[in-house]
Amino acid sequence: MSYWPCLLVLLFSGCEATHFLGTVMTYYPKAAENGSFTVVLRYKTNFVRCLNLIWTCRSGACGNSVVLVNTVDAELSDEWCQNEGIMTRVVPSNNPFELQINGGNWIDNIFNINLWRAVTLVELRTRSDTGQANRSPQTTNIPAIRVPSNCPRNIDFLAFDPDGDRVECRYGLSSAGECNQCTGPPGVRLSPLCSLFYLPNTSSSVGAYPVQLVMEDFPIVAVNLSSTSGSQTFTSTSRISKIPFQFILRVDPAVPDCTQGLYLPEFLPPTPANRASLHTSINQPIEILISAHANISSVLELLFSGPHNSVQARRGPELFAVKWTPSEEEDGESHPFCFIVQATHNSTKYHSDLRCVVVTVGEAPDTTTTPATPSTLFSSTTLDTSTPTFQSTSLSTATEITTTPPPPPTSTSSL
Ligand SMILES: *[C@@H]1O[C@H](CO)[C@@H](O)[C@H](O)[C@H]1NC(C)=O
Ligand SMILES: *[C@@H]1O[C@H](CO)[C@@H](O)[C@H](O)[C@H]1NC(C)=O
Ligand SMILES: *[C@@H]1O[C@H](CO)[C@@H](O)[C@H](O)[C@H]1NC(C)=O
Ligand SMILES: *[C@@H]1O[C@H](CO)[C@@H](O)[C@H](O)[C@H]1NC(C)=O
Ligand SMILES: *[C@@H]1O[C@H](CO)[C@@H](O)[C@H](O)[C@H]1NC(C)=O
């Protein structure tokens, strides 16, 4: 197996230092100009050090791109660093094309894999239902998620689609070149609605496992896609675009007690509910407050993934804030923010659940199911933490006052 792509893509480091922990890529089309099309692709690259990588054209006319790279978050003990690349790509037509990364290696001591590969299928043809170019599913993730080997855990990934499509997750296929060795972790169950259920079993082995998923958007009703060349493709309700969603699952040694709030940190108010949707407008900062507690371990840090220009602050031993100010370019877009609180005890790291929220830029949507909520609620610099009395057992309602209803729950399993 040739290692040349590694030398090509990692300009500032040797191959031995690459130490990959997965990637995620999403895209938003921009207005067409001069007969060419512009698409903004956002990708996260997860390495031990803060590195970028270069996506190459795999099929179709990929055009030219300009890329800006910035760091999103780095784990305190240098376990990983996540960078965000914002790639503005101008393509000659709105016909589909594919981008890929291809290289090595994953982190040391990872189960049964060496080389990495990920593929994005960009579909920009005009949809008959929206009259606009297709937008990809939107998501993000933390590079490595820890679960103690003896505790069942449901990891609910954020997966939503700005066109209202149904988003499904599946494992990458070697036959489609979606990963290099499409191995997955043993003892876990993936729901097509993008939750991963870790089920301890006597033969579950402690270690680091690659999780190499693909997310796809399926229209709810049949749509036609039309290209600038005039031809129409009847797509019915089949997959429109696809994005890679790759990360590491670390199965850690057993914890003495799986109860949340003892060793494993537990979210407290005013942390927003998982999959809450928040709103703000251009140049209006939005602040997300995140609190977590554990009786035995101590809260160490917030692990965060979202737009790189989010600003993190620690406000107390168990309180963090993430602030983001959208620019004009993000008008009308919805961006994912995901986080985990990491605690330690006796040099062992423990993760809270993964939580994610969606921040939509622009006016709060009119919905028939909820009373209109003033958008100023969301754009003030803090979420209101004084309203309803929160019971520690009903976290999921903690942010209802500031949200539209979260998307329907998609987990297939409850613990
Ligand atoms: C559009 O075309 C004009 C004339 O060729 C050129 O000056 C302009 O820079 C182009 N704009 C873009 C965004 O390519
Ligand atoms: C337990 O895990 C092993 C792999 O570690 C797997 O082969 C086996 O099917 C699992 N058993 C159950 C009951 O899930
Ligand atoms: C899709 O295109 C076909 C053929 O042009 C047409 O008959 C059909 O009505 C179109 N469907 C939609 C949803 O636009
Ligand atoms: C943590 O300690 C508090 C105070 O002693 C107690 O009320 C709470 O139940 C404990 N949490 C758990 C998960 O045992
Ligand atoms: C702390 O860790 C050490 C070694 O990792 C272990 O021997 C010891 O029992 C642990 N102590 C507690 C209180 O868990």
Tab-separated table of C-alpha atoms and ligand atoms in Angstrom:
chain	number	residue	atom	x	y	z
A	1	MET	CA	0.000	0.000	0.000
A	2	SER	CA	1.417	3.358	-0.998
A	3	TYR	CA	1.737	6.099	1.588
A	4	TRP	CA	2.242	8.918	-0.907
A	5	PRO	CA	-1.137	10.578	-0.233
A	6	CYS	CA	0.009	11.103	3.302
A	7	LEU	CA	3.026	13.082	2.149
A	8	LEU	CA	0.845	15.029	-0.216
A	9	VAL	CA	-1.884	16.012	2.174
A	10	LEU	CA	0.023	16.712	5.329
A	11	LEU	CA	2.307	19.479	4.299
A	12	PHE	CA	3.750	20.319	7.664
A	13	SER	CA	4.315	16.987	9.294
A	14	GLY	CA	5.638	13.564	8.609
A	15	CYS	CA	3.321	10.657	8.073
A	16	GLU	CA	4.154	9.117	11.412
A	17	ALA	CA	2.673	12.177	13.110
A	18	THR	CA	-0.664	12.161	11.329
A	19	HIS	CA	-2.675	10.151	13.866
A	20	PHE	CA	-6.158	10.558	12.490
A	21	LEU	CA	-9.378	10.498	14.557
A	22	GLY	CA	-11.937	10.948	11.802
A	23	THR	CA	-13.682	13.697	9.899
A	24	VAL	CA	-17.075	15.199	9.090
A	25	MET	CA	-17.980	17.284	6.030
A	26	THR	CA	-21.154	19.227	5.189
A	27	TYR	CA	-22.035	21.781	2.528
A	28	TYR	CA	-24.227	24.778	1.752
A	29	PRO	CA	-24.655	26.020	-1.827
A	30	LYS	CA	-24.403	29.755	-2.493
A	31	ALA	CA	-26.073	31.801	-5.222
A	32	ALA	CA	-24.933	31.020	-8.772
A	33	GLU	CA	-22.950	33.762	-10.515
A	34	ASN	CA	-21.754	34.158	-14.087
A	35	GLY	CA	-22.978	30.706	-14.977
A	36	SER	CA	-20.752	29.068	-12.393
A	37	PHE	CA	-21.812	27.730	-9.024
A	38	THR	CA	-20.371	28.312	-5.574
A	39	VAL	CA	-20.622	25.910	-2.703
A	40	VAL	CA	-19.236	26.323	0.821
A	41	LEU	CA	-18.044	23.040	2.306
A	42	ARG	CA	-17.221	22.865	6.001
A	43	TYR	CA	-15.110	20.004	7.245
A	44	LYS	CA	-13.660	18.987	10.580
A	45	THR	CA	-10.318	17.259	10.678
A	46	ASN	CA	-9.431	15.384	13.835
A	47	PHE	CA	-5.782	14.605	14.504
A	48	VAL	CA	-3.625	14.344	17.606
A	49	ARG	CA	-2.060	17.631	16.555
A	50	CYS	CA	-3.856	20.578	14.912
A	51	LEU	CA	-3.513	19.666	11.243
A	52	ASN	CA	-5.319	20.335	8.025
A	53	LEU	CA	-5.809	17.956	5.146
A	54	ILE	CA	-6.576	18.534	1.508
A	55	TRP	CA	-9.628	17.110	-0.206
A	56	THR	CA	-9.030	15.961	-3.767
A	57	CYS	CA	-11.434	15.479	-6.655
A	58	ARG	CA	-12.677	11.908	-6.922
A	59	SER	CA	-15.255	12.290	-9.701
A	60	GLY	CA	-17.058	14.954	-11.710
A	61	ALA	CA	-16.026	18.566	-12.274
A	62	CYS	CA	-14.862	19.760	-8.842
A	63	GLY	CA	-13.769	23.272	-9.898
A	64	ASN	CA	-11.389	25.373	-7.812
A	65	SER	CA	-11.394	26.187	-4.150
A	66	VAL	CA	-10.097	28.523	-1.494
A	67	VAL	CA	-9.757	27.055	2.023
A	68	LEU	CA	-9.524	28.748	5.408
A	69	VAL	CA	-8.509	26.557	8.337
A	70	ASN	CA	-8.917	27.295	12.038
A	71	THR	CA	-8.852	25.313	15.256
A	72	VAL	CA	-12.191	24.496	16.886
A	73	ASP	CA	-11.089	22.756	20.089
A	74	ALA	CA	-8.171	20.798	21.509
A	75	GLU	CA	-8.380	18.272	24.307
A	76	LEU	CA	-6.391	19.480	27.347
A	77	SER	CA	-4.152	16.434	27.590
A	78	ASP	CA	-3.373	16.580	23.848
A	79	GLU	CA	-5.430	13.547	23.010
A	80	TRP	CA	-6.769	15.356	19.945
A	81	CYS	CA	-7.233	18.638	18.117
A	82	GLN	CA	-10.154	19.458	15.844
A	83	ASN	CA	-9.710	21.919	12.983
A	84	GLU	CA	-12.445	23.324	10.793
A	85	GLY	CA	-11.777	23.979	7.137
A	86	ILE	CA	-14.126	26.272	5.245
A	87	MET	CA	-13.724	25.512	1.571
A	88	THR	CA	-15.337	27.870	-0.925
A	89	ARG	CA	-15.481	26.031	-4.211
A	90	VAL	CA	-16.499	27.407	-7.602
A	91	VAL	CA	-17.669	24.735	-10.033
A	92	PRO	CA	-18.517	25.099	-13.731
A	93	SER	CA	-21.926	23.412	-13.548
A	94	ASN	CA	-24.315	22.122	-10.933
A	95	ASN	CA	-23.678	18.511	-11.848
A	96	PRO	CA	-22.704	16.179	-8.987
A	97	PHE	CA	-19.083	15.702	-7.996
A	98	GLU	CA	-17.191	13.841	-5.284
A	99	LEU	CA	-14.350	14.908	-3.004
A	100	GLN	CA	-12.181	12.556	-0.987
A	101	ILE	CA	-9.342	12.251	1.451
A	102	ASN	CA	-7.107	9.247	1.373
A	103	GLY	CA	-4.095	8.595	3.567
A	104	GLY	CA	-2.709	7.227	6.798
A	105	ASN	CA	-2.645	6.551	9.628
A	106	TRP	CA	-5.350	6.410	12.236
A	107	ILE	CA	-4.130	6.818	15.836
A	108	ASP	CA	-1.842	4.205	17.366
A	109	ASN	CA	-3.348	1.127	18.976
A	110	ILE	CA	-6.649	1.491	17.179
A	111	PHE	CA	-8.524	-1.706	16.538
A	112	ASN	CA	-7.883	-3.313	13.193
A	113	ILE	CA	-7.324	-0.342	10.900
A	114	ASN	CA	-4.478	1.664	9.496
A	115	LEU	CA	-5.370	3.828	6.501
A	116	TRP	CA	-8.146	6.378	6.292
A	117	ARG	CA	-10.435	7.459	3.506
A	118	ALA	CA	-13.630	9.536	3.387
A	119	VAL	CA	-15.877	10.609	0.510
A	120	THR	CA	-18.426	13.418	0.069
A	121	LEU	CA	-20.945	13.405	-2.791
A	122	VAL	CA	-21.939	16.996	-3.571
A	123	GLU	CA	-25.276	17.385	-5.367
A	124	LEU	CA	-26.060	20.958	-6.412
A	125	ARG	CA	-28.787	20.395	-8.980
A	126	THR	CA	-32.000	22.331	-8.485
A	127	ARG	CA	-34.677	20.497	-6.559
A	128	SER	CA	-38.225	20.635	-7.865
A	129	ASP	CA	-39.629	20.982	-4.325
A	130	THR	CA	-37.515	23.906	-3.099
A	131	GLY	CA	-36.496	25.457	-6.425
A	132	GLN	CA	-32.981	25.606	-5.008
A	133	ALA	CA	-29.754	23.630	-5.025
A	134	ASN	CA	-29.680	20.664	-2.672
A	135	ARG	CA	-28.136	21.175	0.776
A	136	SER	CA	-26.366	18.320	2.541
A	137	PRO	CA	-27.318	16.887	5.928
A	138	GLN	CA	-25.783	18.988	8.720
A	139	THR	CA	-23.907	17.513	11.656
A	140	THR	CA	-20.708	17.624	13.663
A	141	ASN	CA	-19.035	15.511	16.318
A	142	ILE	CA	-16.324	15.255	18.975
A	143	PRO	CA	-13.251	13.342	17.681
A	144	ALA	CA	-13.324	10.651	20.388
A	145	ILE	CA	-16.216	9.516	22.598
A	146	ARG	CA	-15.503	7.437	25.710
A	147	VAL	CA	-17.791	4.788	27.149
A	148	PRO	CA	-16.938	2.582	30.146
A	149	SER	CA	-16.995	-1.039	28.992
A	150	ASN	CA	-19.651	-2.057	31.526
A	151	CYS	CA	-22.268	0.651	30.902
A	152	PRO	CA	-24.921	0.612	28.165
A	153	ARG	CA	-24.872	3.946	26.354
A	154	ASN	CA	-27.020	5.500	23.657
A	155	ILE	CA	-25.129	8.106	21.634
A	156	ASP	CA	-27.597	10.294	19.796
A	157	PHE	CA	-25.847	12.077	16.959
A	158	LEU	CA	-27.226	15.264	15.550
A	159	ALA	CA	-28.384	14.820	11.975
A	160	PHE	CA	-30.718	17.285	10.339
A	161	ASP	CA	-31.339	18.549	6.855
A	162	PRO	CA	-32.104	22.157	5.882
A	163	ASP	CA	-34.273	20.931	2.975
A	164	GLY	CA	-36.427	18.888	5.355
A	165	ASP	CA	-35.120	15.565	4.060
A	166	ARG	CA	-34.930	12.429	6.137
A	167	VAL	CA	-31.321	11.804	7.178
A	168	GLU	CA	-30.065	8.270	7.543
A	169	CYS	CA	-26.776	6.864	8.812
A	170	ARG	CA	-25.114	3.658	7.776
A	171	TYR	CA	-21.641	2.157	7.948
A	172	GLY	CA	-19.314	3.053	5.088
A	173	LEU	CA	-18.905	0.397	2.420
A	174	SER	CA	-15.497	-0.796	1.259
A	175	SER	CA	-17.048	-1.677	-2.115
A	176	ALA	CA	-18.052	1.971	-2.612
A	177	GLY	CA	-14.623	3.193	-1.491
A	178	GLU	CA	-16.183	5.063	1.455
A	179	CYS	CA	-13.425	3.996	3.844
A	180	ASN	CA	-10.203	2.105	3.424
A	181	GLN	CA	-10.955	-0.713	5.809
A	182	CYS	CA	-14.593	-0.301	6.702
A	183	THR	CA	-14.365	-1.947	10.084
A	184	GLY	CA	-16.610	-0.869	12.921
A	185	PRO	CA	-16.677	-1.383	16.654
A	186	PRO	CA	-17.997	-4.706	17.926
A	187	GLY	CA	-20.954	-4.861	20.275
A	188	VAL	CA	-22.653	-1.661	19.072
A	189	ARG	CA	-25.915	-1.198	17.233
A	190	LEU	CA	-26.438	1.626	14.759
A	191	SER	CA	-29.927	2.957	14.214
A	192	PRO	CA	-30.528	4.332	10.702
A	193	LEU	CA	-31.680	7.497	12.456
A	194	CYS	CA	-28.106	8.077	13.634
A	195	SER	CA	-27.910	6.789	17.194
A	196	LEU	CA	-25.263	4.350	18.244
A	197	PHE	CA	-26.161	1.998	21.044
A	198	TYR	CA	-23.232	0.534	22.974
A	199	LEU	CA	-24.191	-2.690	24.659
A	200	PRO	CA	-21.687	-4.163	27.109
A	201	ASN	CA	-21.131	-7.851	26.747
A	202	THR	CA	-18.713	-10.193	28.396
A	203	SER	CA	-16.457	-10.231	25.373
A	204	SER	CA	-16.468	-6.458	24.813
A	205	SER	CA	-12.839	-5.458	24.663
A	206	VAL	CA	-11.402	-2.269	26.000
A	207	GLY	CA	-9.753	-0.222	23.267
A	208	ALA	CA	-10.155	2.419	20.558
A	209	TYR	CA	-12.364	1.649	17.593
A	210	PRO	CA	-12.955	3.607	14.369
A	211	VAL	CA	-16.598	4.394	13.603
A	212	GLN	CA	-16.869	5.145	9.891
A	213	LEU	CA	-20.381	6.251	9.035
A	214	VAL	CA	-21.998	7.834	5.992
A	215	MET	CA	-24.954	10.235	6.298
A	216	GLU	CA	-27.410	10.589	3.436
A	217	ASP	CA	-30.460	12.766	2.737
A	218	PHE	CA	-33.642	11.237	1.340
A	219	PRO	CA	-36.472	13.520	0.175
A	220	ILE	CA	-39.825	12.886	1.844
A	221	VAL	CA	-41.670	13.170	-1.470
A	222	ALA	CA	-40.316	12.427	-4.939
A	223	VAL	CA	-38.291	15.325	-6.336
A	224	ASN	CA	-36.703	16.036	-9.700
A	225	LEU	CA	-33.201	17.400	-9.887
A	226	SER	CA	-32.425	19.622	-12.814
A	227	SER	CA	-28.996	20.672	-14.010
A	228	THR	CA	-27.994	23.754	-15.946
A	229	SER	CA	-27.550	21.604	-19.019
A	230	GLY	CA	-31.333	21.237	-18.929
A	231	SER	CA	-31.573	17.530	-18.416
A	232	GLN	CA	-33.797	16.334	-15.619
A	233	THR	CA	-33.205	13.273	-13.551
A	234	PHE	CA	-36.154	11.781	-11.854
A	235	THR	CA	-34.775	10.718	-8.513
A	236	SER	CA	-37.950	9.575	-6.792
A	237	THR	CA	-37.092	9.355	-3.117
A	238	SER	CA	-33.594	7.971	-3.340
A	239	ARG	CA	-30.491	9.382	-1.668
A	240	ILE	CA	-29.466	12.836	-2.906
A	241	SER	CA	-26.090	13.606	-1.317
A	242	LYS	CA	-23.777	11.856	1.110
A	243	ILE	CA	-21.282	13.019	3.700
A	244	PRO	CA	-18.696	11.183	5.821
A	245	PHE	CA	-19.090	10.991	9.615
A	246	GLN	CA	-16.053	9.340	11.185
A	247	PHE	CA	-14.784	9.338	14.763
A	248	ILE	CA	-13.254	7.134	17.473
A	249	LEU	CA	-15.189	5.191	20.081
A	250	ARG	CA	-13.031	4.484	23.139
A	251	VAL	CA	-14.238	1.596	25.234
A	252	ASP	CA	-12.626	2.224	28.625
A	253	PRO	CA	-12.089	-0.126	31.599
A	254	ALA	CA	-15.205	-0.730	33.690
A	255	VAL	CA	-16.392	2.027	36.003
A	256	PRO	CA	-17.481	0.986	39.538
A	257	ASP	CA	-20.967	2.500	39.016
A	258	CYS	CA	-22.679	3.488	35.754
A	259	THR	CA	-25.112	5.929	37.403
A	260	GLN	CA	-24.850	9.359	35.826
A	261	GLY	CA	-23.702	11.997	38.272
A	262	LEU	CA	-21.302	9.744	40.211
A	263	TYR	CA	-18.256	9.017	38.027
A	264	LEU	CA	-19.892	9.932	34.721
A	265	PRO	CA	-20.761	13.626	34.632
A	266	GLU	CA	-24.439	14.474	34.288
A	267	PHE	CA	-25.782	17.594	32.561
A	268	LEU	CA	-27.609	20.108	34.716
A	269	PRO	CA	-29.729	23.145	33.847
A	270	PRO	CA	-29.340	25.494	32.056
A	271	THR	CA	-27.741	23.119	29.542
A	272	PRO	CA	-30.026	23.055	26.501
A	273	ALA	CA	-31.869	19.836	25.729
A	274	ASN	CA	-30.323	17.504	23.198
A	275	ARG	CA	-31.365	18.541	19.679
A	276	ALA	CA	-32.830	21.841	20.890
A	277	SER	CA	-33.132	24.386	18.110
A	278	LEU	CA	-31.969	27.889	18.922
A	279	HIS	CA	-32.154	31.026	16.808
A	280	THR	CA	-30.127	34.151	16.381
A	281	SER	CA	-29.595	36.706	13.647
A	282	ILE	CA	-26.633	38.140	11.776
A	283	ASN	CA	-24.113	39.836	14.095
A	284	GLN	CA	-26.195	38.882	17.140
A	285	PRO	CA	-24.115	36.734	19.506
A	286	ILE	CA	-25.774	33.677	20.937
A	287	GLU	CA	-24.467	32.112	24.120
A	288	ILE	CA	-25.020	28.500	25.101
A	289	LEU	CA	-24.497	27.712	28.780
A	290	ILE	CA	-23.435	24.174	29.663
A	291	SER	CA	-23.317	22.771	33.182
A	292	ALA	CA	-22.465	19.283	34.394
A	293	HIS	CA	-21.754	17.649	37.729
A	294	ALA	CA	-20.329	14.413	39.133
A	295	ASN	CA	-20.230	13.501	42.829
A	296	ILE	CA	-17.080	11.382	42.700
A	297	SER	CA	-15.109	12.625	39.705
A	298	SER	CA	-14.344	16.264	39.053
A	299	VAL	CA	-15.303	18.209	35.948
A	300	LEU	CA	-12.190	18.835	33.892
A	301	GLU	CA	-13.188	20.454	30.605
A	302	LEU	CA	-15.759	21.029	27.914
A	303	LEU	CA	-15.169	19.125	24.684
A	304	PHE	CA	-16.785	21.101	21.896
A	305	SER	CA	-17.411	20.906	18.167
A	306	GLY	CA	-19.063	23.619	16.096
A	307	PRO	CA	-18.111	26.657	14.027
A	308	HIS	CA	-14.437	27.535	14.633
A	309	ASN	CA	-15.233	31.143	15.532
A	310	SER	CA	-17.218	30.067	18.597
A	311	VAL	CA	-15.613	31.300	21.803
A	312	GLN	CA	-15.464	29.023	24.840
A	313	ALA	CA	-15.200	30.219	28.425
A	314	ARG	CA	-15.210	28.480	31.774
A	315	ARG	CA	-17.576	30.341	34.085
A	316	GLY	CA	-17.229	28.143	37.145
A	317	PRO	CA	-16.081	24.698	38.306
A	318	GLU	CA	-19.087	23.131	36.585
A	319	LEU	CA	-20.234	25.818	34.161
A	320	PHE	CA	-19.087	26.581	30.611
A	321	ALA	CA	-20.231	29.027	27.957
A	322	VAL	CA	-19.957	28.856	24.183
A	323	LYS	CA	-20.625	32.079	22.324
A	324	TRP	CA	-21.043	32.425	18.569
A	325	THR	CA	-21.736	35.430	16.376
A	326	PRO	CA	-22.947	34.583	12.883
A	327	SER	CA	-21.854	36.707	9.950
A	328	GLU	CA	-23.814	37.713	6.873
A	329	GLU	CA	-22.525	34.669	4.976
A	330	GLU	CA	-24.380	32.434	7.415
A	331	ASP	CA	-27.771	34.097	6.949
A	332	GLY	CA	-30.502	31.503	6.567
A	333	GLU	CA	-28.198	28.648	7.527
A	334	SER	CA	-28.467	26.237	10.455
A	335	HIS	CA	-25.289	25.144	12.215
A	336	PRO	CA	-24.707	22.212	14.558
A	337	PHE	CA	-23.023	22.582	17.963
A	338	CYS	CA	-22.120	19.436	19.930
A	339	PHE	CA	-20.472	18.971	23.298
A	340	ILE	CA	-19.411	16.509	25.970
A	341	VAL	CA	-18.249	17.323	29.491
A	342	GLN	CA	-15.121	15.415	30.492
A	343	ALA	CA	-14.442	14.628	34.144
A	344	THR	CA	-11.581	12.761	35.834
A	345	HIS	CA	-11.078	10.662	38.888
A	346	ASN	CA	-7.894	8.853	39.825
A	347	SER	CA	-6.417	9.736	36.385
A	348	THR	CA	-9.327	8.133	34.526
A	349	LYS	CA	-11.408	10.207	32.120
A	350	TYR	CA	-15.199	10.002	32.086
A	351	HIS	CA	-17.529	11.451	29.464
A	352	SER	CA	-21.035	12.795	29.873
A	353	ASP	CA	-23.565	12.023	27.178
A	354	LEU	CA	-23.122	13.770	23.850
A	355	ARG	CA	-25.467	16.721	23.430
A	356	CYS	CA	-26.038	18.797	20.325
A	357	VAL	CA	-28.102	21.845	19.432
A	358	VAL	CA	-28.899	23.541	16.133
A	359	VAL	CA	-28.478	27.289	15.784
A	360	THR	CA	-30.463	28.818	12.925
A	361	VAL	CA	-29.433	32.225	11.640
A	362	GLY	CA	-32.269	34.542	10.639
A	363	GLU	CA	-35.761	35.147	11.836
A	364	ALA	CA	-37.282	32.452	14.024
A	365	PRO	CA	-39.451	30.326	11.754
A	366	ASP	CA	-43.206	30.674	11.987
A	367	THR	CA	-44.513	27.360	13.040
A	368	THR	CA	-48.096	26.408	13.524
A	369	THR	CA	-47.316	24.181	16.444
A	370	THR	CA	-45.683	26.682	18.771
A	371	PRO	CA	-46.520	30.176	19.829
A	372	ALA	CA	-44.203	32.668	18.208
A	373	THR	CA	-41.224	33.222	20.463
A	374	PRO	CA	-39.475	36.567	20.298
A	375	SER	CA	-36.147	36.038	18.617
A	376	THR	CA	-34.543	38.493	21.004
A	377	LEU	CA	-34.694	35.774	23.615
A	378	PHE	CA	-32.102	33.905	21.668
A	379	SER	CA	-29.913	36.788	20.746
A	380	SER	CA	-29.402	38.192	24.179
A	381	THR	CA	-26.016	37.333	25.543
A	382	THR	CA	-27.308	34.776	27.980
A	383	LEU	CA	-30.077	32.316	27.913
A	384	ASP	CA	-32.492	33.021	30.691
A	385	THR	CA	-31.430	30.774	33.513
A	386	SER	CA	-33.931	32.006	36.060
A	387	THR	CA	-37.135	30.873	34.416
A	388	PRO	CA	-38.978	27.801	35.195
A	389	THR	CA	-37.870	25.902	38.210
A	390	PHE	CA	-35.804	23.071	36.914
A	391	GLN	CA	-35.941	19.696	38.459
A	392	SER	CA	-32.709	17.867	38.119
A	393	THR	CA	-34.611	14.910	36.789
A	394	SER	CA	-36.272	16.771	33.935
A	395	LEU	CA	-33.347	18.166	32.033
A	396	SER	CA	-35.018	17.639	28.738
A	397	THR	CA	-37.378	20.498	29.393
A	398	ALA	CA	-34.719	22.874	30.599
A	399	THR	CA	-34.584	24.934	27.440
A	400	GLU	CA	-38.058	24.469	26.102
A	401	ILE	CA	-38.820	28.094	26.712
A	402	THR	CA	-36.116	29.154	24.350
A	403	THR	CA	-36.586	26.592	21.659
A	404	THR	CA	-38.909	25.444	19.009
A	405	PRO	CA	-39.781	21.790	19.471
A	406	PRO	CA	-36.762	19.589	18.933
A	407	PRO	CA	-36.975	17.238	15.988
A	408	PRO	CA	-38.763	13.985	16.728
A	409	PRO	CA	-36.654	11.680	18.868
A	410	THR	CA	-34.914	9.123	16.798
A	411	SER	CA	-33.362	6.817	19.282
A	412	THR	CA	-34.471	3.285	18.913
A	413	SER	CA	-33.350	2.122	22.285
A	414	SER	CA	-33.761	3.363	25.750
A	415	LEU	CA	-31.566	2.278	28.579
B	1	LIG	C1	-18.221	37.517	-13.569
B	1	LIG	O1	-17.784	37.844	-14.872
B	1	LIG	C2	-17.231	39.158	-14.971
B	1	LIG	C3	-16.931	39.403	-16.440
B	1	LIG	O2	-16.241	38.329	-17.006
B	1	LIG	C4	-15.995	39.245	-14.092
B	1	LIG	O3	-15.452	40.546	-14.135
B	1	LIG	C5	-16.386	38.916	-12.651
B	1	LIG	O4	-15.242	38.897	-11.828
B	1	LIG	C6	-17.053	37.547	-12.585
B	1	LIG	N1	-17.516	37.314	-11.241
B	1	LIG	C7	-17.260	36.163	-10.621
B	1	LIG	C8	-17.802	36.051	-9.242
B	1	LIG	O5	-16.626	35.261	-11.120
B	2	LIG	C1	-20.374	-9.621	22.172
B	2	LIG	O1	-19.282	-9.005	21.513
B	2	LIG	C2	-18.645	-9.813	20.557
B	2	LIG	C3	-17.482	-9.058	19.992
B	2	LIG	O2	-16.787	-8.394	20.958
B	2	LIG	C4	-19.616	-10.192	19.476
B	2	LIG	O3	-18.987	-11.065	18.565
B	2	LIG	C5	-20.819	-10.864	20.076
B	2	LIG	O4	-21.773	-11.097	19.059
B	2	LIG	C6	-21.436	-10.010	21.150
B	2	LIG	N1	-22.521	-10.717	21.769
B	2	LIG	C7	-23.749	-10.168	21.906
B	2	LIG	C8	-24.763	-11.028	22.589
B	2	LIG	O5	-24.024	-9.056	21.504
B	3	LIG	C1	-40.387	15.258	-12.754
B	3	LIG	O1	-40.152	15.238	-14.126
B	3	LIG	C2	-41.082	14.461	-14.851
B	3	LIG	C3	-40.635	14.410	-16.308
B	3	LIG	O2	-40.296	15.683	-16.775
B	3	LIG	C4	-42.475	15.082	-14.687
B	3	LIG	O3	-43.429	14.285	-15.370
B	3	LIG	C5	-42.798	15.119	-13.212
B	3	LIG	O4	-44.059	15.781	-13.024
B	3	LIG	C6	-41.748	15.848	-12.436
B	3	LIG	N1	-42.010	15.698	-11.007
B	3	LIG	C7	-41.902	16.722	-10.145
B	3	LIG	C8	-42.166	16.390	-8.730
B	3	LIG	O5	-41.583	17.841	-10.495
B	4	LIG	C1	-24.749	13.247	44.666
B	4	LIG	O1	-24.716	13.790	45.971
B	4	LIG	C2	-25.914	14.465	46.352
B	4	LIG	C3	-25.685	15.078	47.719
B	4	LIG	O2	-25.134	14.159	48.598
B	4	LIG	C4	-27.069	13.483	46.327
B	4	LIG	O3	-28.266	14.156	46.648
B	4	LIG	C5	-27.188	12.893	44.941
B	4	LIG	O4	-28.210	11.908	44.918
B	4	LIG	C6	-25.880	12.259	44.518
B	4	LIG	N1	-25.974	11.830	43.124
B	4	LIG	C7	-26.001	10.564	42.765
B	4	LIG	C8	-26.109	10.290	41.322
B	4	LIG	O5	-25.920	9.654	43.581
B	5	LIG	C1	-6.714	4.416	41.418
B	5	LIG	O1	-5.992	3.843	40.352
B	5	LIG	C2	-5.051	2.870	40.782
B	5	LIG	C3	-4.242	2.413	39.590
B	5	LIG	O2	-4.776	2.858	38.393
B	5	LIG	C4	-5.800	1.715	41.431
B	5	LIG	O3	-4.873	0.739	41.880
B	5	LIG	C5	-6.612	2.222	42.599
B	5	LIG	O4	-7.388	1.179	43.131
B	5	LIG	C6	-7.524	3.354	42.146
B	5	LIG	N1	-8.185	3.915	43.303
B	5	LIG	C7	-9.488	4.149	43.329
B	5	LIG	C8	-10.032	4.759	44.608
B	5	LIG	O5	-10.254	3.900	42.408
